[in-house]
Amino acid sequence: MFVLLFLCSAHKVAAQGQSILDRRISVDVTRQRLDDVLSIIGNKGGFSFSYNSNILKRDSLVTISAANKPVRVVLNQLFAGNYEYKESGNYIILRRVSLQLTTVTKVKPAEERMYTISGYVVNSETGDKVPYASIYERKQLVSALSDADGHFSLRLRSKQAKAAISVSKYSFEDTTLMIEPSFDMKLEIAIVPQLQPVYTAVPNLYERADTANRIGALDSIKPLLVTHPPADKRTSIEKTSFGNLLLSPKQKVSSLNLRNFFATRPFQLSLVPLLSTQGKMSGQVVNNFSFNVLGGYTGGVNGVEFGGLFNINRRNVRFLQIAGLFNMTGGSVDGVQFSGLSNTVLDSLNGVQISGVTNFTRGKLNGVQTAGFYNHVNDTMRGLQVSGFANYTRKKMSGTQIAGLANFANRSIEGVQIAPVFNYAKRMKGVQLGLINIADTIDGIGLGLINIVVKGYHKLSVYSNEVVNLNMAFKTGQHKFYNIIAAGMHVDSLNQATIFGYGIGSEFKLTKWLWLNPELTTNIVYLGTWDYFNSLERLNLNLNFRITRWLTVFGGASYSVFHRAQPEQIAGYKFDLAPEGHQAFTIGRTAYTGWGGWNVGVNFF
């Protein structure tokens, strides 16, 4: 028994280590559907098939008989050598034998200085015509787009000694062929699909990202651009709001097809994106100098670019770019961007962005952003942001944010935030200066009316003093500098008084369980009427003694200065807050009362 089990296991291991195509199987079927026969072969051989359903007639009826034959032989018998097989894991991928890459159907000498290359682009696997493929000549920068039937026509100049015709199509391999100039030719060019298998729970299914068969007309290009983005994970310039509005469908498809081809030229001039000295290939050319009367669409800039209204670049910009309305760059910028409306960079920026309204950088920024309304960096930043409304940095920032309303550092900032209304940083290492400052943690200081540090200093105080016998205060910020919002009332039906105050304080640690807290508050005092403004300023020096982690008791001395604008006492309310024997003094024509007092209470949290 042991010997038999060992021999069976060894045979099974040997079979698994064997090539799938060399495994021997027996099959005998008569007039069964092709997809059912493939399932039978796969089950007998212990593997699965993967294929593009468009290349097989799965409902066709087939008959085959083979006894103890290799899988390769069985498949050759089934498909009569019209398909090729490739192993991938435990799959056999079926592909049609590729067509001849290029077939010349007609040649004749050109009668002019120009000659025409025309014909069809076909799928090398299926033989189907391929719509919206880009056909171009690299040196002359002449291009065409095949129509819905796969037909194209290209006019070239005869002065070149040789011409290289290239065909590019998204989800297909690039194909290039050399031709003799000065001859009109009709060609049939076969291009090879790029296989991108997606295996599902359904066996015998091979899906390929082949968009050629999914586009029936030029109007269907927009869904293609949404459903099948380029391999580059960045958002392409053609899919932005301005790119979608100003670029034609043919330009968008060409950019998708020709994402790997770019040429360089010293100069280009354009009126609008469709009217350029570089024609349909303007989006594939990087220029040293670019001048766009109204607007232009180029591959990039390595020098200087001017646009009366706008500049759109697929790749990088170096040195200087100026536009009346907006600049939009699909790559990075090393230099300076000026615009009247907005600047957009979909990669990184090293330099300066200046616009009348907004600046946007998707990648990292090292430099300066200045905008009349809003600045946005979607990655890390080192430098300066200045805007009339708000600044935003999504990741770590080192530098300064100055805004007319608010600053946001979504992760952390080492530096300074200055805004009249609001500053936010998740982790702050530096200074926040504004009306409201919020941080998750802070290593520095927040200077404002309200400073909130989520993982900072928070206390709820209940206390009494010589002015009113019941007070509550909320203290928030950090140990070295916190804000105080307070309210109190004197519980006495014959001598009522209500106060509302705001203040600042700081905590100095003396021992592990003892702290000293100097605090300064300013208060409004209600003594029965709102017709007059009565003010009370207090300087407190409290000693805090820790009882538990969440409870401390405190007490200390204080000095108060009171100004009563109210001329007469209201029945049931206090009139003079100071104890007997107080000292009165005047500053200018205003009378004040000053005295020494006390505080005693408890802190929670």
Coordinates of C-alpha atoms in Angstrom, one line a residue:
M1 CA 0.0 0.0 0.0
F2 CA 2.8 2.4 0.9
V3 CA 4.7 1.7 -2.3
L4 CA 1.5 2.2 -4.4
L5 CA 0.7 5.5 -2.7
F6 CA 4.3 6.7 -3.2
L7 CA 4.3 5.8 -6.9
C8 CA 0.9 7.6 -7.4
S9 CA 2.1 10.7 -5.6
A10 CA 5.4 10.8 -7.6
H11 CA 3.4 10.4 -10.9
K12 CA 1.1 13.3 -9.9
V13 CA 4.1 15.6 -9.0
A14 CA 5.8 14.8 -12.2
A15 CA 2.6 15.5 -14.2
Q16 CA 2.3 18.9 -12.4
G17 CA 5.9 19.8 -13.1
Q18 CA 5.4 19.0 -16.8
S19 CA 4.6 21.7 -19.4
I20 CA 0.8 22.0 -19.8
L21 CA 1.1 21.7 -23.6
D22 CA 3.1 18.5 -23.1
R23 CA 0.5 16.8 -20.9
R24 CA -1.2 13.8 -22.5
I25 CA -5.0 13.6 -22.6
S26 CA -7.7 11.6 -24.4
V27 CA -10.7 13.2 -25.9
D28 CA -13.5 11.9 -28.1
V29 CA -16.4 14.3 -28.9
T30 CA -18.8 14.6 -31.8
R31 CA -20.6 17.8 -32.9
Q32 CA -20.3 19.7 -29.6
R33 CA -19.9 23.5 -29.1
L34 CA -16.3 24.7 -29.3
D35 CA -16.4 26.4 -25.9
D36 CA -17.7 23.1 -24.3
V37 CA -14.9 21.1 -26.0
L38 CA -12.3 23.6 -24.6
S39 CA -13.8 23.0 -21.1
I40 CA -13.5 19.2 -21.6
I41 CA -9.8 19.5 -22.7
G42 CA -9.1 21.9 -19.8
N43 CA -10.7 19.6 -17.3
K44 CA -8.8 16.5 -18.6
G45 CA -5.5 18.4 -18.6
G46 CA -6.0 20.2 -15.2
F47 CA -5.8 23.7 -16.6
S48 CA -8.0 26.6 -17.9
F49 CA -8.1 28.4 -21.2
S50 CA -7.9 32.2 -21.6
Y51 CA -8.8 33.9 -24.8
N52 CA -10.5 36.9 -26.4
S53 CA -14.0 35.8 -27.2
N54 CA -13.9 37.9 -30.5
I55 CA -11.4 35.6 -32.1
L56 CA -13.3 32.3 -31.6
K57 CA -16.7 31.2 -32.8
R58 CA -17.6 29.5 -29.5
D59 CA -21.0 28.2 -30.7
S60 CA -19.5 26.4 -33.7
L61 CA -19.9 22.6 -33.6
V62 CA -16.7 20.6 -33.7
T63 CA -15.7 16.8 -33.8
I64 CA -12.4 15.6 -32.5
S65 CA -10.9 12.2 -31.4
A66 CA -7.5 11.8 -29.8
A67 CA -6.1 9.1 -27.6
N68 CA -3.2 9.8 -25.1
K69 CA -2.0 12.8 -27.2
P70 CA -0.1 15.9 -25.9
V71 CA -2.4 18.9 -25.4
R72 CA -0.4 20.8 -28.1
V73 CA -1.2 18.1 -30.7
V74 CA -4.9 18.0 -29.7
L75 CA -5.1 21.8 -30.1
N76 CA -3.3 21.8 -33.5
Q77 CA -5.9 19.1 -34.6
L78 CA -8.7 21.3 -33.3
F79 CA -7.6 24.6 -34.8
A80 CA -5.7 23.4 -37.8
G81 CA -2.7 25.5 -36.9
N82 CA -4.5 28.9 -37.1
Y83 CA -3.9 29.7 -33.5
E84 CA -0.9 29.9 -31.2
Y85 CA -0.7 28.9 -27.6
K86 CA 1.1 30.5 -24.6
E87 CA 1.3 29.2 -21.1
S88 CA 0.7 31.5 -18.1
G89 CA 0.5 29.9 -14.7
N90 CA -2.2 27.3 -15.0
Y91 CA -3.7 28.9 -18.1
I92 CA -3.2 28.4 -21.8
I93 CA -3.7 31.7 -23.6
L94 CA -5.1 31.3 -27.1
R95 CA -4.2 33.8 -29.8
R96 CA -4.7 33.9 -33.5
V97 CA -1.6 33.6 -35.6
S98 CA -0.6 37.2 -36.4
L99 CA -1.2 38.5 -39.9
Q100 CA 1.6 39.8 -42.0
L101 CA 2.5 43.1 -40.4
T102 CA 2.5 45.2 -43.6
T103 CA 1.1 44.4 -47.0
V104 CA 1.7 46.7 -50.0
T105 CA -1.3 46.6 -52.2
K106 CA -0.4 49.3 -54.7
V107 CA 2.7 51.4 -55.7
K108 CA 3.1 54.1 -58.3
P109 CA 5.5 57.1 -58.7
A110 CA 4.3 60.4 -57.4
E111 CA 3.8 63.1 -60.0
E112 CA 4.4 66.0 -57.6
R113 CA 6.8 67.0 -54.8
M114 CA 4.3 65.4 -52.4
Y115 CA 3.4 61.8 -52.3
T116 CA 0.5 60.0 -50.5
I117 CA 0.6 57.0 -48.2
S118 CA -2.9 55.6 -47.7
G119 CA -4.5 52.3 -46.8
Y120 CA -5.9 50.5 -43.7
V121 CA -4.8 49.7 -40.2
V122 CA -5.9 46.2 -39.1
N123 CA -5.8 44.0 -36.0
S124 CA -3.1 41.4 -36.5
E125 CA -5.1 38.8 -34.5
T126 CA -8.6 39.3 -35.9
G127 CA -8.0 41.0 -39.2
D128 CA -10.6 43.7 -38.1
K129 CA -10.1 47.2 -39.2
V130 CA -8.7 49.4 -36.4
P131 CA -10.4 52.9 -36.0
Y132 CA -8.7 56.0 -34.6
A133 CA -5.1 54.8 -34.8
S134 CA -2.4 57.5 -35.2
I135 CA -0.3 57.2 -38.4
Y136 CA 2.6 59.7 -38.5
E137 CA 6.1 60.5 -39.9
R138 CA 8.5 61.4 -37.2
K139 CA 10.8 63.9 -39.0
Q140 CA 8.2 65.8 -41.0
L141 CA 5.8 65.8 -38.1
V142 CA 2.9 64.9 -40.3
S143 CA 0.1 62.7 -38.9
A144 CA -3.3 61.3 -39.7
L145 CA -6.0 59.5 -37.7
S146 CA -7.6 56.4 -39.2
D147 CA -11.4 56.8 -39.6
A148 CA -14.2 54.5 -38.2
D149 CA -13.4 52.0 -41.0
G150 CA -9.6 52.0 -40.3
H151 CA -8.7 54.0 -43.4
F152 CA -6.0 56.6 -43.4
S153 CA -4.3 59.0 -45.8
L154 CA -1.0 60.7 -45.2
R155 CA 0.6 63.4 -47.5
L156 CA 4.4 63.6 -47.3
R157 CA 7.2 65.7 -48.9
S158 CA 9.5 64.0 -51.3
K159 CA 12.7 65.8 -50.3
Q160 CA 13.6 63.3 -47.5
A161 CA 15.8 60.4 -48.5
K162 CA 13.9 58.0 -46.4
A163 CA 10.6 58.1 -44.5
A164 CA 9.6 56.1 -41.4
I165 CA 5.9 55.6 -41.0
S166 CA 4.8 54.8 -37.5
V167 CA 1.4 53.6 -36.2
S168 CA 0.4 54.0 -32.6
K169 CA -2.8 53.0 -31.0
Y170 CA -3.8 52.7 -27.3
S171 CA -3.7 49.1 -26.2
F172 CA -1.6 48.1 -29.3
E173 CA 2.1 47.7 -29.8
D174 CA 3.8 50.6 -31.7
T175 CA 4.7 49.7 -35.3
T176 CA 7.2 51.4 -37.6
L177 CA 8.0 50.7 -41.2
M178 CA 10.6 52.3 -43.6
I179 CA 9.3 53.3 -47.0
E180 CA 10.8 54.7 -50.2
P181 CA 9.8 58.3 -50.8
S182 CA 8.3 59.8 -54.0
F183 CA 5.9 56.8 -54.4
D184 CA 2.2 56.9 -53.8
M185 CA 1.4 53.7 -51.8
K186 CA -1.6 51.9 -50.6
L187 CA -0.8 49.8 -47.5
E188 CA -2.5 47.4 -45.1
I189 CA -0.7 47.7 -41.8
A190 CA -1.3 45.1 -39.2
I191 CA -0.7 46.1 -35.5
V192 CA -0.3 43.7 -32.6
P193 CA -2.6 44.0 -29.6
Q194 CA -1.1 44.4 -26.1
L195 CA -2.5 41.6 -24.1
Q196 CA -3.7 42.6 -20.6
P197 CA -5.5 39.5 -19.2
V198 CA -8.2 39.9 -16.6
Y199 CA -9.1 36.5 -15.3
T200 CA -12.6 36.2 -13.7
A201 CA -14.5 33.5 -11.8
V202 CA -15.8 32.3 -15.2
P203 CA -13.3 29.9 -16.8
N204 CA -12.3 30.1 -20.4
L205 CA -12.6 33.9 -20.4
Y206 CA -9.8 36.2 -21.5
E207 CA -10.6 39.9 -21.6
R208 CA -8.3 42.3 -23.4
A209 CA -8.3 46.1 -23.0
D210 CA -8.8 46.5 -26.7
T211 CA -10.8 49.6 -27.3
A212 CA -10.6 49.4 -31.1
N213 CA -13.7 47.3 -31.3
R214 CA -15.5 49.4 -28.8
I215 CA -15.5 52.7 -30.7
G216 CA -18.0 52.8 -33.5
A217 CA -17.8 56.5 -34.3
L218 CA -15.8 59.6 -33.4
D219 CA -18.6 60.7 -31.1
S220 CA -17.8 57.7 -28.9
I221 CA -14.3 58.9 -28.1
K222 CA -15.3 60.7 -24.9
P223 CA -16.4 57.4 -23.1
L224 CA -13.1 55.9 -24.2
L225 CA -11.1 58.6 -22.5
V226 CA -13.0 58.1 -19.3
T227 CA -13.2 54.3 -19.3
H228 CA -9.6 53.6 -20.5
P229 CA -7.1 56.0 -19.0
P230 CA -3.4 55.9 -20.1
A231 CA -1.0 53.8 -18.2
D232 CA 0.3 56.9 -16.5
K233 CA -1.7 57.3 -13.3
R234 CA -1.6 61.1 -13.4
T235 CA -4.6 62.9 -14.8
S236 CA -3.8 63.8 -18.4
I237 CA -4.1 67.5 -19.5
E238 CA -6.7 66.5 -22.0
K239 CA -9.1 65.4 -19.2
T240 CA -9.0 68.6 -17.3
S241 CA -11.9 71.1 -17.6
F242 CA -10.0 73.5 -19.9
G243 CA -8.5 70.7 -21.9
N244 CA -11.8 69.0 -22.5
L245 CA -13.3 72.4 -23.6
L246 CA -10.6 73.7 -25.8
L247 CA -9.1 70.5 -27.5
S248 CA -10.8 68.6 -30.3
P249 CA -11.8 64.9 -30.0
K250 CA -9.1 64.0 -32.5
Q251 CA -6.4 65.8 -30.5
K252 CA -7.5 63.9 -27.4
V253 CA -7.3 60.6 -29.1
S254 CA -4.0 61.4 -30.7
S255 CA -2.6 62.3 -27.2
L256 CA -3.8 58.9 -26.0
N257 CA -2.2 57.0 -28.9
L258 CA 1.0 59.0 -28.9
R259 CA 1.7 59.1 -25.2
N260 CA 5.3 57.7 -25.7
F261 CA 6.4 59.9 -28.7
F262 CA 7.7 63.4 -28.4
A263 CA 9.9 65.5 -30.7
T264 CA 11.9 68.7 -30.1
R265 CA 11.8 71.9 -32.3
P266 CA 13.3 75.4 -31.8
F267 CA 10.1 77.3 -32.5
Q268 CA 6.4 77.1 -33.0
L269 CA 3.6 79.7 -33.7
S270 CA -0.1 79.1 -33.4
L271 CA -3.3 81.0 -33.5
V272 CA -5.4 78.5 -31.7
P273 CA -4.6 74.8 -30.8
L274 CA -5.9 73.6 -34.2
L275 CA -3.9 76.2 -36.2
S276 CA -0.2 75.7 -35.6
T277 CA 3.0 75.7 -37.6
Q278 CA 3.4 72.1 -36.4
G279 CA -0.1 71.1 -37.5
K280 CA -1.8 68.1 -35.9
M281 CA 1.5 67.1 -34.2
S282 CA 1.7 70.2 -32.0
G283 CA 0.9 68.3 -28.9
Q284 CA 3.9 66.0 -29.5
V285 CA 6.5 68.7 -29.9
V286 CA 8.7 70.3 -27.1
N287 CA 9.7 73.8 -28.3
N288 CA 12.5 76.2 -27.2
F289 CA 10.3 79.2 -28.1
S290 CA 6.5 79.1 -28.4
F291 CA 4.2 82.0 -29.3
N292 CA 0.5 81.5 -29.2
V293 CA -1.5 84.5 -30.5
L294 CA -4.7 83.4 -28.8
G295 CA -3.9 80.0 -27.4
G296 CA -1.7 76.9 -28.1
Y297 CA -1.4 73.2 -27.4
T298 CA 2.2 71.8 -27.4
G299 CA 4.2 68.9 -26.0
G300 CA 6.2 71.2 -23.7
V301 CA 8.5 74.2 -23.4
N302 CA 12.3 74.3 -22.9
G303 CA 12.7 78.0 -23.0
V304 CA 10.0 80.7 -23.2
E305 CA 6.3 80.6 -24.1
F306 CA 3.8 83.5 -24.5
G307 CA 0.1 83.1 -24.9
G308 CA -2.4 85.9 -25.6
L309 CA -5.0 84.0 -23.7
F310 CA -3.7 80.5 -22.8
N311 CA -1.0 77.9 -23.0
I312 CA -1.6 74.2 -22.7
N313 CA 1.4 71.8 -22.5
R314 CA 1.3 68.0 -22.3
R315 CA 4.7 67.6 -20.6
N316 CA 7.2 69.8 -18.8
V317 CA 7.9 73.5 -18.9
R318 CA 11.3 75.1 -18.1
F319 CA 12.2 78.7 -17.5
L320 CA 9.3 81.1 -18.4
Q321 CA 5.6 80.8 -19.3
I322 CA 3.3 83.8 -19.6
A323 CA -0.5 83.9 -20.5
G324 CA -3.2 86.4 -20.4
L325 CA -5.7 84.0 -18.8
F326 CA -4.2 80.7 -17.9
N327 CA -1.3 78.2 -18.1
M328 CA -1.9 74.5 -17.9
T329 CA 1.0 72.0 -17.7
G330 CA 0.6 68.2 -17.7
G331 CA 4.2 67.6 -16.4
S332 CA 6.5 69.6 -14.1
V333 CA 7.5 73.3 -14.1
D334 CA 11.1 74.5 -13.4
G335 CA 10.9 78.3 -13.6
V336 CA 8.2 80.9 -13.5
Q337 CA 4.5 80.9 -14.5
F338 CA 2.6 84.2 -14.9
S339 CA -1.1 84.4 -15.7
G340 CA -4.1 86.7 -15.3
L341 CA -6.5 84.0 -14.2
S342 CA -4.9 80.7 -13.1
N343 CA -1.8 78.4 -13.3
T344 CA -2.2 74.6 -13.2
V345 CA 0.7 72.1 -12.9
L346 CA -0.3 68.4 -12.8
D347 CA 3.2 67.3 -11.6
S348 CA 5.7 69.2 -9.5
L349 CA 6.9 72.8 -9.5
N350 CA 10.3 74.3 -8.7
G351 CA 10.1 78.0 -9.0
V352 CA 7.3 80.6 -8.9
Q353 CA 3.6 80.7 -9.7
I354 CA 1.9 84.1 -9.9
S355 CA -1.7 84.5 -11.0
G356 CA -4.6 86.9 -10.6
V357 CA -7.0 84.3 -9.1
T358 CA -5.7 80.7 -8.5
N359 CA -2.6 78.5 -8.5
F360 CA -2.8 74.7 -8.4
T361 CA 0.1 72.2 -8.2
R362 CA -0.8 68.5 -8.0
G363 CA 2.8 67.3 -7.1
K364 CA 5.5 68.8 -4.9
L365 CA 6.3 72.5 -4.8
N366 CA 9.6 74.1 -3.9
G367 CA 9.2 77.9 -4.3
V368 CA 6.5 80.5 -4.2
Q369 CA 2.8 80.6 -4.9
T370 CA 1.1 84.1 -5.1
A371 CA -2.6 84.4 -6.1
G372 CA -5.3 87.0 -5.8
F373 CA -7.7 84.4 -4.4
Y374 CA -6.5 80.8 -3.7
N375 CA -3.3 78.7 -3.7
H376 CA -3.4 74.8 -3.7
V377 CA -0.6 72.3 -3.4
N378 CA -1.7 68.7 -3.4
D379 CA 1.6 67.2 -2.2
T380 CA 4.4 68.6 0.0
M381 CA 5.7 72.1 -0.2
R382 CA 8.7 74.1 0.8
G383 CA 8.5 77.9 0.4
L384 CA 5.8 80.6 0.6
Q385 CA 2.1 80.8 -0.1
V386 CA 0.4 84.2 -0.3
S387 CA -3.2 84.7 -1.3
G388 CA -6.0 87.1 -0.9
F389 CA -8.4 84.5 0.3
A390 CA -7.0 81.1 1.3
N391 CA -4.0 78.7 1.0
Y392 CA -4.0 74.9 1.2
T393 CA -1.3 72.3 1.4
R394 CA -2.3 68.7 1.5
K395 CA 0.9 67.1 2.8
K396 CA 3.9 68.3 4.8
M397 CA 4.9 72.0 4.5
S398 CA 8.0 73.9 5.4
G399 CA 7.7 77.6 5.1
T400 CA 5.0 80.3 5.5
Q401 CA 1.3 80.7 4.6
I402 CA -0.2 84.2 4.5
A403 CA -3.8 84.6 3.5
G404 CA -6.5 87.2 3.6
L405 CA -8.9 84.8 5.3
A406 CA -7.6 81.3 6.1
N407 CA -4.7 78.9 5.9
F408 CA -4.9 75.1 5.8
A409 CA -2.0 72.7 6.3
N410 CA -3.7 69.3 6.1
R411 CA -0.8 67.3 7.5
S412 CA 2.0 69.3 9.2
I413 CA 3.8 72.6 8.9
E414 CA 7.1 73.8 10.1
G415 CA 7.0 77.6 9.9
V416 CA 4.4 80.3 10.2
Q417 CA 0.7 80.6 9.4
I418 CA -0.8 84.2 9.3
A419 CA -4.5 84.9 8.6
P420 CA -6.9 87.4 10.1
V421 CA -9.6 84.8 10.6
F422 CA -8.6 81.1 10.6
N423 CA -5.5 78.9 10.6
Y424 CA -5.5 75.1 10.7
A425 CA -2.6 72.6 10.9
K426 CA -2.7 69.0 11.9
R427 CA 0.8 69.1 13.3
M428 CA 2.2 72.6 13.9
K429 CA 5.8 73.4 14.6
G430 CA 6.1 77.1 14.7
V431 CA 3.6 80.0 15.0
Q432 CA 0.0 80.4 14.2
L433 CA -1.3 84.0 14.1
G434 CA -5.0 84.6 13.6
L435 CA -8.4 85.1 15.2
I436 CA -9.0 81.3 15.4
N437 CA -6.1 78.8 15.4
I438 CA -6.6 75.1 15.4
A439 CA -4.0 72.3 15.5
D440 CA -4.0 68.6 16.4
T441 CA -0.6 69.0 18.1
I442 CA 1.7 72.0 18.3
D443 CA 5.3 72.6 19.1
G444 CA 5.4 76.3 19.1
I445 CA 2.7 78.9 19.9
G446 CA -0.8 79.9 18.7
L447 CA -1.6 83.6 19.0
G448 CA -5.2 84.4 18.6
L449 CA -8.5 85.0 20.2
I450 CA -9.3 81.3 20.2
N451 CA -6.5 78.7 20.1
I452 CA -7.5 75.1 20.0
V453 CA -5.0 72.3 20.3
V454 CA -6.8 68.9 20.1
K455 CA -4.1 67.1 21.9
G456 CA -3.1 70.1 24.0
Y457 CA -4.2 71.9 27.2
H458 CA -7.9 71.6 28.2
K459 CA -9.3 72.6 31.5
L460 CA -12.8 73.3 32.9
S461 CA -12.5 75.5 36.0
V462 CA -15.2 76.1 38.7
Y463 CA -14.1 78.8 41.2
S464 CA -15.1 81.7 43.4
N465 CA -13.5 85.1 44.1
E466 CA -14.3 88.3 45.9
V467 CA -16.3 89.8 43.0
V468 CA -18.8 87.0 42.3
N469 CA -19.1 83.8 44.2
L470 CA -19.8 81.4 41.3
N471 CA -17.6 81.3 38.1
M472 CA -16.9 78.8 35.3
A473 CA -14.1 79.0 32.7
F474 CA -13.0 76.9 29.8
K475 CA -9.2 77.0 29.1
T476 CA -7.8 75.7 25.8
G477 CA -4.5 75.9 23.9
Q478 CA -1.2 74.7 25.2
H479 CA 0.6 74.8 28.5
K480 CA 2.8 77.7 27.6
F481 CA -0.1 79.8 26.2
Y482 CA -3.8 79.1 26.5
N483 CA -7.1 81.0 26.0
I484 CA -9.7 81.5 28.7
I485 CA -13.5 81.9 28.1
A486 CA -15.2 82.7 31.4
A487 CA -18.6 83.5 32.8
G488 CA -19.7 84.1 36.4
M489 CA -22.6 85.4 38.6
H490 CA -23.0 86.5 42.1
V491 CA -25.7 84.3 43.8
D492 CA -27.4 86.9 46.0
S493 CA -30.9 88.2 45.2
L494 CA -30.1 91.6 46.7
N495 CA -26.6 92.0 45.1
Q496 CA -26.6 90.4 41.7
A497 CA -23.9 90.7 39.2
T498 CA -23.0 88.8 36.0
I499 CA -19.7 88.8 34.2
F500 CA -18.5 87.5 30.8
G501 CA -14.8 87.4 30.1
Y502 CA -12.0 86.4 27.9
G503 CA -8.3 86.0 28.8
I504 CA -5.0 84.3 28.3
G505 CA -2.8 82.3 30.6
S506 CA 0.4 80.3 30.9
E507 CA 1.4 77.3 33.0
F508 CA 4.8 76.9 34.7
K509 CA 5.6 73.5 36.2
L510 CA 7.3 73.8 39.6
T511 CA 7.2 70.1 40.6
K512 CA 5.5 67.0 39.3
W513 CA 2.3 67.9 41.2
L514 CA 2.6 71.7 41.5
W515 CA 2.1 74.4 38.9
L516 CA 2.0 78.2 38.8
N517 CA -0.5 79.8 36.5
P518 CA -0.4 83.6 35.7
E519 CA -3.6 84.6 33.9
L520 CA -5.0 87.9 32.5
T521 CA -8.7 88.4 31.8
T522 CA -10.9 91.2 30.6
N523 CA -14.6 91.1 31.5
I524 CA -17.9 92.8 30.8
V525 CA -20.0 93.3 33.9
Y526 CA -23.8 93.4 33.8
L527 CA -25.3 95.3 36.7
G528 CA -29.0 95.4 35.7
T529 CA -28.8 97.3 32.4
W530 CA -27.0 97.0 29.0
D531 CA -27.1 100.7 28.4
Y532 CA -23.7 101.2 29.9
F533 CA -20.4 99.3 29.4
N534 CA -18.9 98.3 32.7
S535 CA -15.4 96.6 32.4
L536 CA -13.3 94.6 34.8
E537 CA -9.7 93.5 34.2
R538 CA -8.1 90.9 36.5
L539 CA -4.5 89.6 36.8
N540 CA -4.5 86.3 38.6
L541 CA -1.6 84.3 40.0
N542 CA -2.9 80.8 40.9
L543 CA -1.0 77.9 42.5
N544 CA -2.4 74.6 41.2
F545 CA -2.1 71.4 43.2
R546 CA -2.6 68.1 41.5
I547 CA -5.0 65.6 43.3
T548 CA -5.5 63.1 40.4
R549 CA -4.8 63.0 36.7
W550 CA -8.1 64.7 36.0
L551 CA -8.5 66.9 39.1
T552 CA -6.5 69.8 40.5
V553 CA -7.3 72.4 43.1
F554 CA -6.0 76.0 42.9
G555 CA -6.0 79.3 44.7
G556 CA -4.1 82.5 44.6
A557 CA -4.0 86.2 44.7
S558 CA -5.3 88.7 42.1
Y559 CA -5.4 92.4 41.3
S560 CA -8.5 93.9 39.7
V561 CA -9.2 97.2 37.9
F562 CA -12.9 98.2 37.5
H563 CA -14.5 100.9 35.4
R564 CA -18.2 101.6 36.1
A565 CA -19.8 103.6 33.3
Q566 CA -23.2 103.1 34.8
P567 CA -24.2 106.2 36.8
E568 CA -27.0 104.8 39.1
Q569 CA -27.6 101.5 40.9
I570 CA -30.3 99.2 39.7
A571 CA -32.4 97.6 42.5
G572 CA -31.3 94.1 43.3
Y573 CA -27.8 94.6 41.7
K574 CA -24.4 95.4 42.9
F575 CA -23.1 98.9 42.3
D576 CA -19.6 98.8 43.7
L577 CA -17.6 95.5 43.0
A578 CA -14.6 96.4 45.2
P579 CA -14.4 95.5 48.8
E580 CA -14.3 98.3 51.4
G581 CA -11.1 100.3 51.6
H582 CA -10.3 100.1 47.9
Q583 CA -8.2 102.6 46.1
A584 CA -9.6 104.8 43.3
F585 CA -7.6 106.5 40.6
T586 CA -8.1 108.2 37.2
I587 CA -6.5 107.9 33.8
G588 CA -7.3 111.0 31.8
R589 CA -10.9 111.7 32.5
T590 CA -11.9 108.1 33.3
A591 CA -12.2 106.9 36.9
Y592 CA -11.0 103.4 37.8
T593 CA -11.1 101.4 41.0
G594 CA -8.2 99.0 41.8
W595 CA -7.9 96.4 44.6
G596 CA -6.2 93.2 45.6
G597 CA -8.3 90.0 45.7
W598 CA -8.3 86.2 45.6
N599 CA -9.4 83.1 43.7
V600 CA -10.1 79.6 44.8
G601 CA -11.5 76.6 42.9
V602 CA -11.0 73.3 41.1
N603 CA -9.9 72.2 37.6
F604 CA -11.3 69.2 35.8
F605 CA -9.4 67.4 33.0

